[in-house]
JSON list of C-alpha atoms in Angstrom, two decimals:
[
{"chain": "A", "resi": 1, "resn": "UNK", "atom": "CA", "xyz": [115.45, 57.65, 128.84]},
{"chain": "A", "resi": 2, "resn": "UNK", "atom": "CA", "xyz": [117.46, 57.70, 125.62]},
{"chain": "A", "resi": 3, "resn": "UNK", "atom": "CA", "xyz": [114.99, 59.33, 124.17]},
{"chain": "A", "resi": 4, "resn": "UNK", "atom": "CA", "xyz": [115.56, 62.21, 126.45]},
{"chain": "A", "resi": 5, "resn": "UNK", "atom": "CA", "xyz": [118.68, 62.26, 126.82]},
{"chain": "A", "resi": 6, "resn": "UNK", "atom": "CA", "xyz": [118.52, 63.08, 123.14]},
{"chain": "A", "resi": 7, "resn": "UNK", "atom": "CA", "xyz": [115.95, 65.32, 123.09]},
{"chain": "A", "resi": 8, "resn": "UNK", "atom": "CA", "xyz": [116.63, 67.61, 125.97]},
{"chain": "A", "resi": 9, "resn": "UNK", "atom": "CA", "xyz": [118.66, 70.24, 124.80]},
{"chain": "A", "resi": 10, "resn": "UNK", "atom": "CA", "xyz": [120.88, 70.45, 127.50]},
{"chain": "A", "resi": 11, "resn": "UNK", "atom": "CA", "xyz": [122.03, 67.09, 127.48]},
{"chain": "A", "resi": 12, "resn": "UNK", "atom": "CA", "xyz": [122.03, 66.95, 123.30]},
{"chain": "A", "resi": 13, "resn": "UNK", "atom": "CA", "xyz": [123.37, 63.16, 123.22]},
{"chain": "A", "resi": 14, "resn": "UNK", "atom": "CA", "xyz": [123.93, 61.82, 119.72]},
{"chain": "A", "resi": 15, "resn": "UNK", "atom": "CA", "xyz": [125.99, 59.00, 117.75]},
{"chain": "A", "resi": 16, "resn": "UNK", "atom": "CA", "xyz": [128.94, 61.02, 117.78]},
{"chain": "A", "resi": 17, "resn": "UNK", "atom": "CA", "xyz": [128.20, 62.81, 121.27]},
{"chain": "A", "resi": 18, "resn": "UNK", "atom": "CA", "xyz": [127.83, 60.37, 123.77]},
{"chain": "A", "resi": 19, "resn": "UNK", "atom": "CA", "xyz": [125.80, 61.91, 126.46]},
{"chain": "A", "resi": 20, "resn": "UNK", "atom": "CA", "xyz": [123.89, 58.34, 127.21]},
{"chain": "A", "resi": 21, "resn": "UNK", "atom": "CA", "xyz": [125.35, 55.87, 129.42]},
{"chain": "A", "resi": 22, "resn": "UNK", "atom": "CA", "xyz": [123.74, 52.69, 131.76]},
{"chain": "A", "resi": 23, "resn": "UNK", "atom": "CA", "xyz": [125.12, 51.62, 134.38]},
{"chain": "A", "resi": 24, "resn": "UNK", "atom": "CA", "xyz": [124.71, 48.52, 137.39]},
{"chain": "A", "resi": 25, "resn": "UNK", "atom": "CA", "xyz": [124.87, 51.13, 140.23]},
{"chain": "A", "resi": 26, "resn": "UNK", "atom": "CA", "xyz": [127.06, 54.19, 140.82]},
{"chain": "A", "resi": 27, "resn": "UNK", "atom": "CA", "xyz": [130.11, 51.90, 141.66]},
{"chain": "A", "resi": 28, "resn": "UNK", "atom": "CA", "xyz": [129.77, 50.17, 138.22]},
{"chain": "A", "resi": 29, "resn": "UNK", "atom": "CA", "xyz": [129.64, 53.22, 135.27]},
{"chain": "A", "resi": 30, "resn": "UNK", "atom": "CA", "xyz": [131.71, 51.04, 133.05]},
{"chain": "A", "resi": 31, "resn": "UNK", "atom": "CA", "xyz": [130.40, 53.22, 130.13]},
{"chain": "A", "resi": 32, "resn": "UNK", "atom": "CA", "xyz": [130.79, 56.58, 131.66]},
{"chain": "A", "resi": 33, "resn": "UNK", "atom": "CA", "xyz": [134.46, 56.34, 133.04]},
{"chain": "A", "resi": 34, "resn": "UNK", "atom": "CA", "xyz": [135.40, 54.53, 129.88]},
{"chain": "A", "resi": 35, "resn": "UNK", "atom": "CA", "xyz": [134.74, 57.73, 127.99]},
{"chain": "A", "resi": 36, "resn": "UNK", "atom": "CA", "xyz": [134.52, 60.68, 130.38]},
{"chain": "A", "resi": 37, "resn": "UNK", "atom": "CA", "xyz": [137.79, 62.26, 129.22]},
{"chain": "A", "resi": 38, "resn": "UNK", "atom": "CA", "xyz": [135.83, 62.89, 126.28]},
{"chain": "A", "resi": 39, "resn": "UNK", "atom": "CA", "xyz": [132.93, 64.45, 127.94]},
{"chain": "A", "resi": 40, "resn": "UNK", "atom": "CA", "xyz": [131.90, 67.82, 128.23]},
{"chain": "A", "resi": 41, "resn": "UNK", "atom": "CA", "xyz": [128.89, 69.23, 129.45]},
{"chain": "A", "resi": 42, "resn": "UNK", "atom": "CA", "xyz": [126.20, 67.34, 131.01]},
{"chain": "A", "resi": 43, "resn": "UNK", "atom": "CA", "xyz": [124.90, 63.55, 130.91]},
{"chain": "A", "resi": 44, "resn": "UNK", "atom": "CA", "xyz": [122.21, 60.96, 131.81]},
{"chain": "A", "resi": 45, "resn": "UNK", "atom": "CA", "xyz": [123.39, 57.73, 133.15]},
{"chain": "A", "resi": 46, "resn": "UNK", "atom": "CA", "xyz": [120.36, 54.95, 133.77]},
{"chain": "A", "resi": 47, "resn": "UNK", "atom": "CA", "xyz": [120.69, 51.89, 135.86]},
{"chain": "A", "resi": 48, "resn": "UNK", "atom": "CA", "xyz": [119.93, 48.78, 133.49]},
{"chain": "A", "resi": 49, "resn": "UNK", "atom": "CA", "xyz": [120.07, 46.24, 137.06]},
{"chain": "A", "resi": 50, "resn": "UNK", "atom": "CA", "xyz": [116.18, 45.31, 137.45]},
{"chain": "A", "resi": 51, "resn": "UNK", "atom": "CA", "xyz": [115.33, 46.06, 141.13]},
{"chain": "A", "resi": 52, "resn": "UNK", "atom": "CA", "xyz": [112.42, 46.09, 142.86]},
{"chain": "A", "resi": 53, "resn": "UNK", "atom": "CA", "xyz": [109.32, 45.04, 145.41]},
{"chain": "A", "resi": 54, "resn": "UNK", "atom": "CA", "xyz": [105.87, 42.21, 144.68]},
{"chain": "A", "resi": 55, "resn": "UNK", "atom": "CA", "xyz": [102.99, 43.28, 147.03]},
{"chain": "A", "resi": 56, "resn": "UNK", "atom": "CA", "xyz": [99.66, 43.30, 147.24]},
{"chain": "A", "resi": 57, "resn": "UNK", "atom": "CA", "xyz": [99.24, 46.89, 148.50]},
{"chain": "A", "resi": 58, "resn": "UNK", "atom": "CA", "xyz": [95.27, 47.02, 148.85]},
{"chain": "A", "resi": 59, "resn": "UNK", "atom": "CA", "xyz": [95.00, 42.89, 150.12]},
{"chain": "A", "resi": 60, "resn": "UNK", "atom": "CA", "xyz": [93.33, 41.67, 147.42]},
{"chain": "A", "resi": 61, "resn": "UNK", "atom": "CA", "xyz": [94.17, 38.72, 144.70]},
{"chain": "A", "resi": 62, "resn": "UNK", "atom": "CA", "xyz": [95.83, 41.78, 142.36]},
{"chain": "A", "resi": 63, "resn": "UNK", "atom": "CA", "xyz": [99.78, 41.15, 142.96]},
{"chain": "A", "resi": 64, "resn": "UNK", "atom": "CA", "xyz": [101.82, 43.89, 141.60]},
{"chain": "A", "resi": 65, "resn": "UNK", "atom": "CA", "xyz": [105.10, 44.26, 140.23]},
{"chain": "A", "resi": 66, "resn": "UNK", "atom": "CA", "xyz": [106.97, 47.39, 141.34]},
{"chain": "A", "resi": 67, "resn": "UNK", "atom": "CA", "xyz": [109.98, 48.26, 139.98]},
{"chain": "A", "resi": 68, "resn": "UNK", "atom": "CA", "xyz": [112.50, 50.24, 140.95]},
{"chain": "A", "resi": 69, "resn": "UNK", "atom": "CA", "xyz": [114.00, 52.55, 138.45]},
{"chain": "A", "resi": 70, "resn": "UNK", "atom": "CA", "xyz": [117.27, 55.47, 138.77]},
{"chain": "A", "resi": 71, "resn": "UNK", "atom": "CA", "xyz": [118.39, 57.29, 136.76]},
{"chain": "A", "resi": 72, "resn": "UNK", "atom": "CA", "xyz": [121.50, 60.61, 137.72]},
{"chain": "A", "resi": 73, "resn": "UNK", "atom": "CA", "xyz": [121.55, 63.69, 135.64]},
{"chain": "A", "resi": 74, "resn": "UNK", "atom": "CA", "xyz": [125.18, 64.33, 135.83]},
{"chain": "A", "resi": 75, "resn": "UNK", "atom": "CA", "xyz": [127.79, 67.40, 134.67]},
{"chain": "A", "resi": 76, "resn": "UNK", "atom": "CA", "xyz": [131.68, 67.78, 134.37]},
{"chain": "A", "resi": 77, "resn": "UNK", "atom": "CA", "xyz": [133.39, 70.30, 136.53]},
{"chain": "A", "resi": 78, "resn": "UNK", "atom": "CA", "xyz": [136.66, 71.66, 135.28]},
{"chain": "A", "resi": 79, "resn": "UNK", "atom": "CA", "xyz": [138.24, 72.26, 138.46]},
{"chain": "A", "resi": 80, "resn": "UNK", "atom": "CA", "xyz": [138.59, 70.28, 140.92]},
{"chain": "A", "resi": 81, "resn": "UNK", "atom": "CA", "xyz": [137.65, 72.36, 144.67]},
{"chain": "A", "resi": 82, "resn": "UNK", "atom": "CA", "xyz": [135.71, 74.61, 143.09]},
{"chain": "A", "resi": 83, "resn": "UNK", "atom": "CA", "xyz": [133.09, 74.62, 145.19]},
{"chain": "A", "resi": 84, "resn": "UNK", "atom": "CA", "xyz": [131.04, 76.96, 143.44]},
{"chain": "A", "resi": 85, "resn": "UNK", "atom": "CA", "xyz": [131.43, 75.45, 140.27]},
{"chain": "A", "resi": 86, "resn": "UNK", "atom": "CA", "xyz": [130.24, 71.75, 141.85]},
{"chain": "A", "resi": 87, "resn": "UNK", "atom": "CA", "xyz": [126.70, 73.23, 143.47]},
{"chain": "A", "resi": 88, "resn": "UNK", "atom": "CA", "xyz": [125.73, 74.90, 140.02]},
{"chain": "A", "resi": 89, "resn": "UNK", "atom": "CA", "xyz": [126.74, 71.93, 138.37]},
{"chain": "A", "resi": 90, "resn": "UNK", "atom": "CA", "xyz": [124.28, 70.51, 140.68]},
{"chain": "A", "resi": 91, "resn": "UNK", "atom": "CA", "xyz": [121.19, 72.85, 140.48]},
{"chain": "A", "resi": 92, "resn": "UNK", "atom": "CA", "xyz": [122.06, 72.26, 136.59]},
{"chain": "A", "resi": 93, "resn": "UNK", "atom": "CA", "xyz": [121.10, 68.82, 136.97]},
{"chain": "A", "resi": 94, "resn": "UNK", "atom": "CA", "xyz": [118.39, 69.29, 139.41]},
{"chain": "A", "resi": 95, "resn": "UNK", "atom": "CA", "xyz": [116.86, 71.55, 136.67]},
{"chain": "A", "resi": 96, "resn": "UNK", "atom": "CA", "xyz": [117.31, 68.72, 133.90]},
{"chain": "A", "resi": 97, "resn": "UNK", "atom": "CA", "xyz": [116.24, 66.11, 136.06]},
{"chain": "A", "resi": 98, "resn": "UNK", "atom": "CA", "xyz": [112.77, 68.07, 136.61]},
{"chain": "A", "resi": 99, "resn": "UNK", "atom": "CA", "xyz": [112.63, 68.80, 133.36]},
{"chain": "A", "resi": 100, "resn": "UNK", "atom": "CA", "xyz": [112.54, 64.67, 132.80]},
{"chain": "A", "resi": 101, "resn": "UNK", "atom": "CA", "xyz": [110.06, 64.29, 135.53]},
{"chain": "A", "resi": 102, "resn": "UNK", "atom": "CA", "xyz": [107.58, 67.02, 134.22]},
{"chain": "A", "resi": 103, "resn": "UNK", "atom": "CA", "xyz": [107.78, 64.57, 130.93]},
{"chain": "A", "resi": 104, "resn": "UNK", "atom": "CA", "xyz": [107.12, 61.72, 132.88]},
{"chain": "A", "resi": 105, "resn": "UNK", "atom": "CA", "xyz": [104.04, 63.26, 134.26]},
{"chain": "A", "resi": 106, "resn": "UNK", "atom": "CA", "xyz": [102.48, 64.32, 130.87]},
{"chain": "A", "resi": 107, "resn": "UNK", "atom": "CA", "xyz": [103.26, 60.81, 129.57]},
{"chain": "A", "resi": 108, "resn": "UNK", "atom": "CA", "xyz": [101.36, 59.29, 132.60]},
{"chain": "A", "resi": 109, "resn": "UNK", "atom": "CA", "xyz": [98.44, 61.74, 132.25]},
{"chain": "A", "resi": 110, "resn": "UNK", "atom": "CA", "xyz": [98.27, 60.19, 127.88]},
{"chain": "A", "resi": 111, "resn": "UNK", "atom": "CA", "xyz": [98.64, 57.09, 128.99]},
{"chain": "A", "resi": 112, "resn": "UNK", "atom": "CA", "xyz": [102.30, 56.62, 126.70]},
{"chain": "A", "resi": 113, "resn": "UNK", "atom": "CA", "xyz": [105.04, 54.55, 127.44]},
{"chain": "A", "resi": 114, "resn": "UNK", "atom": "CA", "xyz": [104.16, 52.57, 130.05]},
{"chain": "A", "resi": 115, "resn": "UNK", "atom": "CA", "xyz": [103.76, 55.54, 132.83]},
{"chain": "A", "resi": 116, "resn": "UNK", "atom": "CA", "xyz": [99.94, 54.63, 133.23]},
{"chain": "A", "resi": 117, "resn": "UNK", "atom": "CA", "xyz": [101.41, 53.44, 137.19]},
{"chain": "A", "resi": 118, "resn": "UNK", "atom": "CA", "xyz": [104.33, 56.10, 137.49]},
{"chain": "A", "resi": 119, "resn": "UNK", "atom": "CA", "xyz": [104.29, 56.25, 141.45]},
{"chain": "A", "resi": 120, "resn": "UNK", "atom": "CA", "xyz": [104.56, 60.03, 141.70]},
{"chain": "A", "resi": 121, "resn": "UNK", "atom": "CA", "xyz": [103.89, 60.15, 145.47]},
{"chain": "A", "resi": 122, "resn": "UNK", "atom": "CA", "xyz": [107.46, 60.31, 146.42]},
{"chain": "A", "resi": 123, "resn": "UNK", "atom": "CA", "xyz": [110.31, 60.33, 144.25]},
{"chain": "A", "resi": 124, "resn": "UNK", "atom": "CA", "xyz": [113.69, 60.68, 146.19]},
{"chain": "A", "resi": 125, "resn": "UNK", "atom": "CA", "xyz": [116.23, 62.49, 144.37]},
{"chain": "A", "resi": 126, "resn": "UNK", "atom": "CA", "xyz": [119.73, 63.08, 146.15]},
{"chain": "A", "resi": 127, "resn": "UNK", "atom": "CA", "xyz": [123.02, 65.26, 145.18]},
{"chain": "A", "resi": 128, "resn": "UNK", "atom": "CA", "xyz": [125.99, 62.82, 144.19]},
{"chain": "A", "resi": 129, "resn": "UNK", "atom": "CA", "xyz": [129.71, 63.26, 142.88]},
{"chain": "A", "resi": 130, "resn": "UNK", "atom": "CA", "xyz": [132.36, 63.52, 142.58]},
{"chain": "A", "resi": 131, "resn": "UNK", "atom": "CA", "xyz": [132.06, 60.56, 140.54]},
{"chain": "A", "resi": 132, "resn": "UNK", "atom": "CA", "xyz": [134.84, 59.70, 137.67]},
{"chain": "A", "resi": 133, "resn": "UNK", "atom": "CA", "xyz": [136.68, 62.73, 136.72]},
{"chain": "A", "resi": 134, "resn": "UNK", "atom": "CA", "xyz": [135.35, 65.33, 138.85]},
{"chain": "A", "resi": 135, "resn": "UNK", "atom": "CA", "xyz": [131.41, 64.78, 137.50]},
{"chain": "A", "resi": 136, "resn": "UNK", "atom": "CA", "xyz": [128.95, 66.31, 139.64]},
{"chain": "A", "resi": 137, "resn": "UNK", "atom": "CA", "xyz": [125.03, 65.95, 139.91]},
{"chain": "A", "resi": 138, "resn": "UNK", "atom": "CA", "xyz": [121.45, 64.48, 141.31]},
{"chain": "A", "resi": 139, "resn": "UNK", "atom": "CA", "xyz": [120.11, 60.96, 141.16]},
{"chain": "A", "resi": 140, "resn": "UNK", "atom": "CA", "xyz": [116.15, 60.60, 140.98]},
{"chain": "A", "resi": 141, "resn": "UNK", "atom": "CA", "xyz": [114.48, 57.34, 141.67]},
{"chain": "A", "resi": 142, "resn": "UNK", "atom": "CA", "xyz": [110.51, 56.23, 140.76]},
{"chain": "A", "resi": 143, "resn": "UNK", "atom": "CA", "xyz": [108.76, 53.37, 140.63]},
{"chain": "A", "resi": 144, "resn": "UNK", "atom": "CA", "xyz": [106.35, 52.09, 137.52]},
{"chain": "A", "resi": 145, "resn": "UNK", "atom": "CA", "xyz": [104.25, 49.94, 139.89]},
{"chain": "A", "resi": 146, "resn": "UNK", "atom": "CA", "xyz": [102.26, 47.55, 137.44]},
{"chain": "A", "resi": 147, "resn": "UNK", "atom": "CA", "xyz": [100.04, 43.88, 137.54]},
{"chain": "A", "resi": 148, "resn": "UNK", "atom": "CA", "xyz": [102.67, 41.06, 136.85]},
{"chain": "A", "resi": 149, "resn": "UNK", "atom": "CA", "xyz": [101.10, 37.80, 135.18]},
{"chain": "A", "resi": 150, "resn": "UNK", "atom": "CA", "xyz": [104.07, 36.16, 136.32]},
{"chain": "A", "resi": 151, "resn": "UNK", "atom": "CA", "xyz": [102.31, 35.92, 139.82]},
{"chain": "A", "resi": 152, "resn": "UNK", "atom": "CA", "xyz": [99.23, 33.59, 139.27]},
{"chain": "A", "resi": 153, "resn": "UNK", "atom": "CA", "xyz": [99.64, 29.83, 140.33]},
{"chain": "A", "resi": 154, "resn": "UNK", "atom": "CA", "xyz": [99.74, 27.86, 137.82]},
{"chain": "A", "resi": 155, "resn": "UNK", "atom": "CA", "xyz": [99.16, 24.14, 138.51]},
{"chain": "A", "resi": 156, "resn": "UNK", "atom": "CA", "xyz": [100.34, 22.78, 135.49]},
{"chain": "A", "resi": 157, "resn": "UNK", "atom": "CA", "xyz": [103.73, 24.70, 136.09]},
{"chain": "A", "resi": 158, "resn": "UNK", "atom": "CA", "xyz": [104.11, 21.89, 138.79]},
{"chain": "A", "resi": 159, "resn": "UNK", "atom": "CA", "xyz": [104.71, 17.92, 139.15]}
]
């Protein structure tokens, strides 16, 4: 996600323009709020909390790992009330956060960074703000749904 948020040009986040931040969930964007009378423009804000589901979704001995992954495409409104302002700031970030998706679908179909599994089926996106100072947006959620080795007995892992 750094990656993109550096490389999309409408987000354009580098050293000296933060436009990168993680977050534990929308009530903790330490990172954001510490620096969002700074900001202009728009931002991506990840959550770095691991969440997630283990199931066996085909009832077989292959457990899988699915975790659960967010991430909000996010921009700064000016003025606060302006209505008009806050639901273009929104299809703004709708349009970014598509334009993310769409590169998380070619990755998946070359097989690069670990999107082999990206559950495309149904990813939930919602509108969200004002959060901070007036920032206004969408947050998209996916799952990377994977094998976990972590889920084999083990017999010598017990007395």
């Amino acid at each position: 996600m750094l990656d993109c948020a550096t490389r999309l040009k409408t987000i354009g986040h580098t050293d000296y323009v933060h436009r990168f931040f993680r977050c534990s969930g929308i009530a903790g964007l330490e990172e954001l709020l510490n620096q969002q009378t700074d900001i202009t423009g728009r931002v991506l804000v990840i959550h770095n909390n691991e969440e997630g589901s283990v199931g066996d979704m085909v009832h077989s001995d292959n457990f899988l790992d699915s975790p659960y992954y967010v991430f909000y495409v996010l921009e700064k409104v000016e003025n606060y009330n302006d209505f008009d302002s806050e639901e273009l700031a929104k299809q703004n970030c709708k349009t970014d956060g598509f334009k993310i998706l769409s590169r998380m679908i070619r990755e998946k179909r070359l097989g690069l960074n670990g999107l082999d599994f990206l559950d495309f089926t149904s990813v939930p996106y919602q509108n969200v703000g004002p959060v901070g100072v007036n920032f206004h947006g969408v947050m998209f959620s996916f799952t990377v749904t994977d094998g976990d080795s972590r889920l084999v007995y083990n017999t010598n892992d017990w007395s």
